[in-house]
Amino acid sequence: MTTTDSTTGPLPAHDWAVDDLPALDFDPFMTHLLHHEPIARIRLPYGEGHAWLVTRYEDVKLVTSDPRFSRRALIGRSVTRLSPHTIPQDEAVGFADPPRHAQLRKAVARAFSTRSMERLRPFVQRTADELLDDMERHGSPADLMEHLNGPLPLMVISKVMGVPPSDRPRMAHWTGMLLTAAFTREESEAAKAEIREYFTALLGRRRAAPREDLAGDLAAAVASGELSEAEAVALAVLIQISATHAVRNNSANMVYALLTQPGVAARLRAEPAVMPQGLEELLRWVPHRRGVGIARIATEDVEVGGTVIAAGEVVYASYLTANRDPSVFERPDELDIDRPRVPHLSFGHGPHFCLASMLARLESEIMLSGLLTRFPDLRLAVPAKEIQWQRAALIRGPETLPVAW
């Protein structure tokens, strides 16, 4: 079957290099597609063939929730993609479809429940306070990536998982290797094998000596037959690296946004009760990733926004552009913490909605509130254009974030 737009016929594929962008600039190619070609065909730097890219809010929600679009069908296919390697392992929840997807999430859901987050809050608050104490003793200027936004997410997810402090440097190294397109496929696969071996051993120790942590929950799920060992290890790897890297970078992006839009920071400092809605607007506005995430495969012909995506074709859905859809968000390119509440899609949608979204919110709120409260004169220590940003990172963020007070 020839895949066509219902009005224009076959569509050409755009070659999309997905270049690094300055600071938090929104990708102009994505903006162009959203406004002029909201369902487009693209080719990314690696893999084979082309894919559809869906950019509008409602179309993104459809693709990410309709069971006719499968993640499992990706396994064994070299689809066009952003990095030379695939991030999740084949057994990971990211490649699962319902109903198995729900079974995998259930095995770890307790660790990220509302009750668990409330129990965890004092630890996160205490750890953030201690990091800020150390930063204050260090004196102005200081690098937030070194003193707060870097260490806190690693310390928190390691606490949840049960990774001891002595092993956290290795976790940081593996995370940096896997969540970037800067390394070769061989280098990235070697790092993936090493972290998989680490968690295989950790879960083995938990089976021999159970503990109340996420590694213990996963080990128990293997022992009961709920999960295979490969599935449990893949879950542990994905949760550890994602919860470290995504919160590290995105919380730093939020700080940068506030320090370059001081009126917003002043409002949040003067009215702490506004922080929850301010955080949601920051989550919507910050372009937290580079390019697109994991694709899906159409298992049958599906019409999306007037375009037929044929069975077997690859489709990407952009949460970033969905968050800037002008038919949903008025003045979408502005950071407006008084914006009427419309659910953003920064944590995804449908079955693959981010399991750790409450944890990410908790950490980000504590970091932002702590900085604004304790350092009323907080500002960038260098001109904004001199901030160094990570290169080829899948999750965008500053390499360093020097601040003064």
mmCIF file of N, CA and C in Angstrom, residues 279-385:
data_model
loop_
_atom_site.group_PDB
_atom_site.id
_atom_site.type_symbol
_atom_site.label_atom_id
_atom_site.label_comp_id
_atom_site.label_asym_id
_atom_site.label_seq_id
_atom_site.Cartn_x
_atom_site.Cartn_y
_atom_site.Cartn_z
ATOM 1 N N LEU A 279 5.807 24.862 38.563
ATOM 2 C CA LEU A 279 6.554 23.674 38.170
ATOM 3 C C LEU A 279 5.912 23.008 36.955
ATOM 4 N N GLU A 280 4.591 22.929 36.934
ATOM 5 C CA GLU A 280 3.922 22.312 35.791
ATOM 6 C C GLU A 280 4.160 23.109 34.509
ATOM 7 N N GLU A 281 4.169 24.430 34.617
ATOM 8 C CA GLU A 281 4.433 25.254 33.438
ATOM 9 C C GLU A 281 5.877 25.095 32.979
ATOM 10 N N LEU A 282 6.798 24.995 33.909
ATOM 11 C CA LEU A 282 8.192 24.748 33.538
ATOM 12 C C LEU A 282 8.331 23.397 32.845
ATOM 13 N N LEU A 283 7.644 22.392 33.363
ATOM 14 C CA LEU A 283 7.684 21.073 32.731
ATOM 15 C C LEU A 283 7.144 21.131 31.302
ATOM 16 N N ARG A 284 6.095 21.913 31.090
ATOM 17 C CA ARG A 284 5.542 22.053 29.737
ATOM 18 C C ARG A 284 6.485 22.792 28.812
ATOM 19 N N TRP A 285 7.062 23.883 29.314
ATOM 20 C CA TRP A 285 7.788 24.822 28.453
ATOM 21 C C TRP A 285 9.204 24.358 28.120
ATOM 22 N N VAL A 286 9.894 23.754 29.062
ATOM 23 C CA VAL A 286 11.289 23.367 28.843
ATOM 24 C C VAL A 286 11.361 22.251 27.789
ATOM 25 N N PRO A 287 12.140 22.439 26.720
ATOM 26 C CA PRO A 287 12.331 21.359 25.737
ATOM 27 C C PRO A 287 13.337 20.349 26.277
ATOM 28 N N HIS A 288 12.836 19.385 27.046
ATOM 29 C CA HIS A 288 13.696 18.586 27.908
ATOM 30 C C HIS A 288 14.517 17.547 27.179
ATOM 31 N N ARG A 289 14.130 17.185 25.973
ATOM 32 C CA ARG A 289 14.930 16.179 25.283
ATOM 33 C C ARG A 289 15.378 16.697 23.923
ATOM 34 N N ARG A 290 16.313 15.991 23.341
ATOM 35 C CA ARG A 290 16.816 16.294 22.009
ATOM 36 C C ARG A 290 16.131 15.354 21.017
ATOM 37 N N GLY A 291 15.454 15.924 20.054
ATOM 38 C CA GLY A 291 14.796 15.094 19.056
ATOM 39 C C GLY A 291 13.569 14.391 19.590
ATOM 40 N N VAL A 292 13.533 13.078 19.387
ATOM 41 C CA VAL A 292 12.387 12.266 19.775
ATOM 42 C C VAL A 292 12.862 11.037 20.540
ATOM 43 N N GLY A 293 11.919 10.341 21.161
ATOM 44 C CA GLY A 293 12.255 9.187 21.984
ATOM 45 C C GLY A 293 12.148 7.869 21.240
ATOM 46 N N ILE A 294 11.407 6.921 21.814
ATOM 47 C CA ILE A 294 11.281 5.591 21.235
ATOM 48 C C ILE A 294 10.108 5.566 20.258
ATOM 49 N N ALA A 295 10.304 4.922 19.132
ATOM 50 C CA ALA A 295 9.281 4.850 18.095
ATOM 51 C C ALA A 295 8.225 3.797 18.430
ATOM 52 N N ARG A 296 7.253 3.686 17.557
ATOM 53 C CA ARG A 296 6.241 2.635 17.577
ATOM 54 C C ARG A 296 6.049 2.131 16.156
ATOM 55 N N ILE A 297 5.463 0.940 16.045
ATOM 56 C CA ILE A 297 5.161 0.349 14.741
ATOM 57 C C ILE A 297 3.650 0.189 14.615
ATOM 58 N N ALA A 298 3.096 0.627 13.502
ATOM 59 C CA ALA A 298 1.668 0.417 13.252
ATOM 60 C C ALA A 298 1.435 -1.058 12.938
ATOM 61 N N THR A 299 0.511 -1.680 13.652
ATOM 62 C CA THR A 299 0.205 -3.096 13.416
ATOM 63 C C THR A 299 -0.904 -3.289 12.395
ATOM 64 N N GLU A 300 -1.567 -2.201 12.020
ATOM 65 C CA GLU A 300 -2.551 -2.202 10.942
ATOM 66 C C GLU A 300 -2.633 -0.780 10.411
ATOM 67 N N ASP A 301 -3.296 -0.596 9.320
ATOM 68 C CA ASP A 301 -3.454 0.756 8.771
ATOM 69 C C ASP A 301 -4.256 1.611 9.758
ATOM 70 N N VAL A 302 -3.738 2.791 10.050
ATOM 71 C CA VAL A 302 -4.393 3.703 10.989
ATOM 72 C C VAL A 302 -4.390 5.097 10.379
ATOM 73 N N GLU A 303 -5.528 5.766 10.393
ATOM 74 C CA GLU A 303 -5.578 7.157 9.939
ATOM 75 C C GLU A 303 -5.360 8.075 11.133
ATOM 76 N N VAL A 304 -4.377 8.949 11.010
ATOM 77 C CA VAL A 304 -4.046 9.908 12.066
ATOM 78 C C VAL A 304 -4.079 11.305 11.458
ATOM 79 N N GLY A 305 -5.014 12.108 11.891
ATOM 80 C CA GLY A 305 -5.087 13.487 11.408
ATOM 81 C C GLY A 305 -5.153 13.621 9.909
ATOM 82 N N GLY A 306 -5.853 12.691 9.246
ATOM 83 C CA GLY A 306 -5.990 12.770 7.801
ATOM 84 C C GLY A 306 -4.925 12.047 7.021
ATOM 85 N N THR A 307 -3.946 11.466 7.696
ATOM 86 C CA THR A 307 -2.875 10.728 7.040
ATOM 87 C C THR A 307 -2.971 9.249 7.402
ATOM 88 N N VAL A 308 -2.852 8.391 6.422
ATOM 89 C CA VAL A 308 -2.877 6.947 6.671
ATOM 90 C C VAL A 308 -1.462 6.470 6.955
ATOM 91 N N ILE A 309 -1.275 5.914 8.143
ATOM 92 C CA ILE A 309 -0.014 5.260 8.502
ATOM 93 C C ILE A 309 -0.242 3.772 8.305
ATOM 94 N N ALA A 310 0.514 3.187 7.387
ATOM 95 C CA ALA A 310 0.259 1.815 6.969
ATOM 96 C C ALA A 310 0.817 0.811 7.965
ATOM 97 N N ALA A 311 0.238 -0.376 7.983
ATOM 98 C CA ALA A 311 0.733 -1.460 8.826
ATOM 99 C C ALA A 311 2.212 -1.696 8.549
ATOM 100 N N GLY A 312 3.001 -1.803 9.618
ATOM 101 C CA GLY A 312 4.428 -2.038 9.487
ATOM 102 C C GLY A 312 5.271 -0.788 9.458
ATOM 103 N N GLU A 313 4.641 0.389 9.323
ATOM 104 C CA GLU A 313 5.418 1.622 9.264
ATOM 105 C C GLU A 313 5.772 2.119 10.662
ATOM 106 N N VAL A 314 6.859 2.872 10.716
ATOM 107 C CA VAL A 314 7.411 3.394 11.963
ATOM 108 C C VAL A 314 6.849 4.787 12.206
ATOM 109 N N VAL A 315 6.509 5.088 13.469
ATOM 110 C CA VAL A 315 5.984 6.414 13.788
ATOM 111 C C VAL A 315 6.574 6.892 15.108
ATOM 112 N N TYR A 316 7.000 8.143 15.125
ATOM 113 C CA TYR A 316 7.448 8.822 16.332
ATOM 114 C C TYR A 316 6.399 9.852 16.720
ATOM 115 N N ALA A 317 6.235 10.044 18.026
ATOM 116 C CA ALA A 317 5.327 11.072 18.537
ATOM 117 C C ALA A 317 6.142 12.052 19.365
ATOM 118 N N SER A 318 5.991 13.334 19.096
ATOM 119 C CA SER A 318 6.781 14.358 19.789
ATOM 120 C C SER A 318 5.979 14.998 20.913
ATOM 121 N N TYR A 319 6.355 14.686 22.153
ATOM 122 C CA TYR A 319 5.729 15.342 23.296
ATOM 123 C C TYR A 319 6.124 16.818 23.351
ATOM 124 N N LEU A 320 7.314 17.145 22.856
ATOM 125 C CA LEU A 320 7.770 18.540 22.893
ATOM 126 C C LEU A 320 6.865 19.431 22.060
ATOM 127 N N THR A 321 6.600 19.022 20.829
ATOM 128 C CA THR A 321 5.748 19.858 19.982
ATOM 129 C C THR A 321 4.304 19.838 20.473
ATOM 130 N N ALA A 322 3.853 18.709 21.010
ATOM 131 C CA ALA A 322 2.500 18.672 21.571
ATOM 132 C C ALA A 322 2.334 19.727 22.651
ATOM 133 N N ASN A 323 3.391 19.945 23.439
ATOM 134 C CA ASN A 323 3.359 20.955 24.495
ATOM 135 C C ASN A 323 3.405 22.386 23.957
ATOM 136 N N ARG A 324 3.676 22.544 22.673
ATOM 137 C CA ARG A 324 3.695 23.873 22.054
ATOM 138 C C ARG A 324 2.592 24.032 20.998
ATOM 139 N N ASP A 325 1.624 23.152 21.019
ATOM 140 C CA ASP A 325 0.550 23.194 20.024
ATOM 141 C C ASP A 325 -0.334 24.417 20.289
ATOM 142 N N PRO A 326 -0.393 25.369 19.353
ATOM 143 C CA PRO A 326 -1.164 26.596 19.601
ATOM 144 C C PRO A 326 -2.670 26.362 19.648
ATOM 145 N N SER A 327 -3.146 25.227 19.173
ATOM 146 C CA SER A 327 -4.574 24.941 19.272
ATOM 147 C C SER A 327 -4.966 24.497 20.676
ATOM 148 N N VAL A 328 -3.969 24.228 21.505
ATOM 149 C CA VAL A 328 -4.204 23.768 22.880
ATOM 150 C C VAL A 328 -3.706 24.782 23.903
ATOM 151 N N PHE A 329 -2.554 25.383 23.630
ATOM 152 C CA PHE A 329 -1.938 26.326 24.565
ATOM 153 C C PHE A 329 -1.843 27.701 23.917
ATOM 154 N N GLU A 330 -2.482 28.682 24.517
ATOM 155 C CA GLU A 330 -2.395 30.050 24.018
ATOM 156 C C GLU A 330 -0.993 30.590 24.262
ATOM 157 N N ARG A 331 -0.434 31.274 23.270
ATOM 158 C CA ARG A 331 0.943 31.782 23.354
ATOM 159 C C ARG A 331 1.882 30.683 23.866
ATOM 160 N N PRO A 332 1.969 29.569 23.161
ATOM 161 C CA PRO A 332 2.658 28.384 23.686
ATOM 162 C C PRO A 332 4.154 28.565 23.913
ATOM 163 N N ASP A 333 4.771 29.527 23.229
ATOM 164 C CA ASP A 333 6.215 29.699 23.378
ATOM 165 C C ASP A 333 6.592 30.566 24.572
ATOM 166 N N GLU A 334 5.594 31.090 25.281
ATOM 167 C CA GLU A 334 5.856 31.897 26.472
ATOM 168 C C GLU A 334 5.806 31.042 27.729
ATOM 169 N N LEU A 335 6.675 31.362 28.684
ATOM 170 C CA LEU A 335 6.645 30.722 29.999
ATOM 171 C C LEU A 335 5.706 31.540 30.876
ATOM 172 N N ASP A 336 4.516 31.003 31.123
ATOM 173 C CA ASP A 336 3.457 31.742 31.817
ATOM 174 C C ASP A 336 2.922 30.885 32.953
ATOM 175 N N ILE A 337 3.331 31.191 34.182
ATOM 176 C CA ILE A 337 2.927 30.342 35.304
ATOM 177 C C ILE A 337 1.475 30.576 35.723
ATOM 178 N N ASP A 338 0.815 31.541 35.121
ATOM 179 C CA ASP A 338 -0.616 31.743 35.369
ATOM 180 C C ASP A 338 -1.475 31.130 34.262
ATOM 181 N N ARG A 339 -0.867 30.343 33.416
ATOM 182 C CA ARG A 339 -1.569 29.723 32.300
ATOM 183 C C ARG A 339 -2.696 28.826 32.812
ATOM 184 N N PRO A 340 -3.885 28.900 32.206
ATOM 185 C CA PRO A 340 -4.955 27.964 32.588
ATOM 186 C C PRO A 340 -4.478 26.527 32.439
ATOM 187 N N ARG A 341 -4.816 25.697 33.387
ATOM 188 C CA ARG A 341 -4.279 24.346 33.449
ATOM 189 C C ARG A 341 -4.810 23.468 32.316
ATOM 190 N N VAL A 342 -3.913 23.052 31.459
ATOM 191 C CA VAL A 342 -4.161 22.024 30.456
ATOM 192 C C VAL A 342 -3.066 20.992 30.640
ATOM 193 N N PRO A 343 -3.389 19.728 30.754
ATOM 194 C CA PRO A 343 -2.344 18.728 31.025
ATOM 195 C C PRO A 343 -1.252 18.724 29.950
ATOM 196 N N HIS A 344 -0.018 18.940 30.379
ATOM 197 C CA HIS A 344 1.101 18.827 29.445
ATOM 198 C C HIS A 344 1.426 17.353 29.253
ATOM 199 N N LEU A 345 2.283 17.081 28.268
ATOM 200 C CA LEU A 345 2.634 15.695 27.949
ATOM 201 C C LEU A 345 4.107 15.412 28.220
ATOM 202 N N SER A 346 4.716 16.168 29.116
ATOM 203 C CA SER A 346 6.150 16.012 29.350
ATOM 204 C C SER A 346 6.516 14.675 29.966
ATOM 205 N N PHE A 347 5.578 14.052 30.658
ATOM 206 C CA PHE A 347 5.835 12.716 31.207
ATOM 207 C C PHE A 347 5.223 11.621 30.332
ATOM 208 N N GLY A 348 4.836 11.982 29.126
ATOM 209 C CA GLY A 348 4.276 11.003 28.220
ATOM 210 C C GLY A 348 2.765 10.922 28.328
ATOM 211 N N HIS A 349 2.232 9.872 27.702
ATOM 212 C CA HIS A 349 0.781 9.678 27.665
ATOM 213 C C HIS A 349 0.522 8.212 27.391
ATOM 214 N N GLY A 350 -0.617 7.736 27.852
ATOM 215 C CA GLY A 350 -0.988 6.359 27.581
ATOM 216 C C GLY A 350 -0.239 5.373 28.456
ATOM 217 N N PRO A 351 -0.129 4.117 28.033
ATOM 218 C CA PRO A 351 0.493 3.089 28.864
ATOM 219 C C PRO A 351 1.920 3.400 29.287
ATOM 220 N N HIS A 352 2.652 4.138 28.454
ATOM 221 C CA HIS A 352 4.055 4.412 28.761
ATOM 222 C C HIS A 352 4.253 5.738 29.497
ATOM 223 N N PHE A 353 3.186 6.263 30.091
ATOM 224 C CA PHE A 353 3.329 7.451 30.944
ATOM 225 C C PHE A 353 4.390 7.176 32.013
ATOM 226 N N CYS A 354 5.232 8.161 32.269
ATOM 227 C CA CYS A 354 6.399 7.965 33.149
ATOM 228 C C CYS A 354 5.990 7.480 34.536
ATOM 229 N N LEU A 355 6.489 6.325 34.901
ATOM 230 C CA LEU A 355 6.171 5.727 36.186
ATOM 231 C C LEU A 355 6.663 6.575 37.350
ATOM 232 N N ALA A 356 7.786 7.265 37.153
ATOM 233 C CA ALA A 356 8.421 8.024 38.234
ATOM 234 C C ALA A 356 8.103 9.513 38.162
ATOM 235 N N SER A 357 6.976 9.879 37.562
ATOM 236 C CA SER A 357 6.659 11.303 37.413
ATOM 237 C C SER A 357 6.509 12.002 38.762
ATOM 238 N N MET A 358 5.910 11.344 39.740
ATOM 239 C CA MET A 358 5.757 11.974 41.057
ATOM 240 C C MET A 358 7.112 12.188 41.728
ATOM 241 N N LEU A 359 8.023 11.251 41.524
ATOM 242 C CA LEU A 359 9.365 11.412 42.092
ATOM 243 C C LEU A 359 10.080 12.586 41.433
ATOM 244 N N ALA A 360 9.967 12.706 40.122
ATOM 245 C CA ALA A 360 10.599 13.827 39.418
ATOM 246 C C ALA A 360 10.035 15.157 39.900
ATOM 247 N N ARG A 361 8.728 15.233 40.076
ATOM 248 C CA ARG A 361 8.110 16.460 40.583
ATOM 249 C C ARG A 361 8.602 16.771 41.997
ATOM 250 N N LEU A 362 8.648 15.756 42.839
ATOM 251 C CA LEU A 362 9.080 15.950 44.221
ATOM 252 C C LEU A 362 10.491 16.522 44.284
ATOM 253 N N GLU A 363 11.409 15.906 43.563
ATOM 254 C CA GLU A 363 12.795 16.372 43.586
ATOM 255 C C GLU A 363 12.925 17.782 43.013
ATOM 256 N N SER A 364 12.266 18.026 41.888
ATOM 257 C CA SER A 364 12.381 19.335 41.237
ATOM 258 C C SER A 364 11.795 20.434 42.112
ATOM 259 N N GLU A 365 10.648 20.173 42.732
ATOM 260 C CA GLU A 365 10.034 21.181 43.597
ATOM 261 C C GLU A 365 10.932 21.505 44.789
ATOM 262 N N ILE A 366 11.521 20.487 45.396
ATOM 263 C CA ILE A 366 12.387 20.713 46.555
ATOM 264 C C ILE A 366 13.642 21.486 46.148
ATOM 265 N N MET A 367 14.219 21.148 45.001
ATOM 266 C CA MET A 367 15.414 21.868 44.555
ATOM 267 C C MET A 367 15.108 23.322 44.242
ATOM 268 N N LEU A 368 14.046 23.566 43.459
ATOM 269 C CA LEU A 368 13.719 24.944 43.094
ATOM 270 C C LEU A 368 13.343 25.772 44.312
ATOM 271 N N SER A 369 12.520 25.216 45.190
ATOM 272 C CA SER A 369 12.109 25.963 46.387
ATOM 273 C C SER A 369 13.296 26.262 47.274
ATOM 274 N N GLY A 370 14.188 25.291 47.431
ATOM 275 C CA GLY A 370 15.362 25.498 48.264
ATOM 276 C C GLY A 370 16.261 26.602 47.734
ATOM 277 N N LEU A 371 16.490 26.597 46.436
ATOM 278 C CA LEU A 371 17.347 27.617 45.841
ATOM 279 C C LEU A 371 16.726 29.011 45.965
ATOM 280 N N LEU A 372 15.446 29.128 45.641
ATOM 281 C CA LEU A 372 14.805 30.443 45.672
ATOM 282 C C LEU A 372 14.686 30.981 47.092
ATOM 283 N N THR A 373 14.465 30.118 48.054
ATOM 284 C CA THR A 373 14.287 30.548 49.445
ATOM 285 C C THR A 373 15.613 30.914 50.093
ATOM 286 N N ARG A 374 16.607 30.078 49.907
ATOM 287 C CA ARG A 374 17.878 30.274 50.620
ATOM 288 C C ARG A 374 18.792 31.290 49.966
ATOM 289 N N PHE A 375 18.602 31.504 48.666
ATOM 290 C CA PHE A 375 19.507 32.410 47.949
ATOM 291 C C PHE A 375 18.682 33.461 47.202
ATOM 292 N N PRO A 376 18.194 34.459 47.917
ATOM 293 C CA PRO A 376 17.325 35.464 47.279
ATOM 294 C C PRO A 376 18.013 36.249 46.171
ATOM 295 N N ASP A 377 19.342 36.298 46.185
ATOM 296 C CA ASP A 377 20.070 37.021 45.134
ATOM 297 C C ASP A 377 20.686 36.067 44.105
ATOM 298 N N LEU A 378 20.176 34.843 44.020
ATOM 299 C CA LEU A 378 20.745 33.857 43.106
ATOM 300 C C LEU A 378 20.696 34.365 41.668
ATOM 301 N N ARG A 379 21.801 34.181 40.964
ATOM 302 C CA ARG A 379 21.901 34.633 39.577
ATOM 303 C C ARG A 379 22.979 33.811 38.886
ATOM 304 N N LEU A 380 22.968 33.841 37.559
ATOM 305 C CA LEU A 380 24.042 33.191 36.821
ATOM 306 C C LEU A 380 25.355 33.897 37.105
ATOM 307 N N ALA A 381 26.410 33.119 37.263
ATOM 308 C CA ALA A 381 27.719 33.699 37.576
ATOM 309 C C ALA A 381 28.467 34.142 36.328
ATOM 310 N N VAL A 382 27.963 33.753 35.168
ATOM 311 C CA VAL A 382 28.558 34.154 33.887
ATOM 312 C C VAL A 382 27.418 34.574 32.967
ATOM 313 N N PRO A 383 27.700 35.309 31.898
ATOM 314 C CA PRO A 383 26.636 35.617 30.937
ATOM 315 C C PRO A 383 25.994 34.338 30.414
ATOM 316 N N ALA A 384 24.692 34.385 30.167
ATOM 317 C CA ALA A 384 23.958 33.190 29.758
ATOM 318 C C ALA A 384 24.578 32.522 28.538
ATOM 319 N N LYS A 385 25.096 33.310 27.612
ATOM 320 C CA LYS A 385 25.647 32.730 26.394
ATOM 321 C C LYS A 385 26.933 31.952 26.636
#
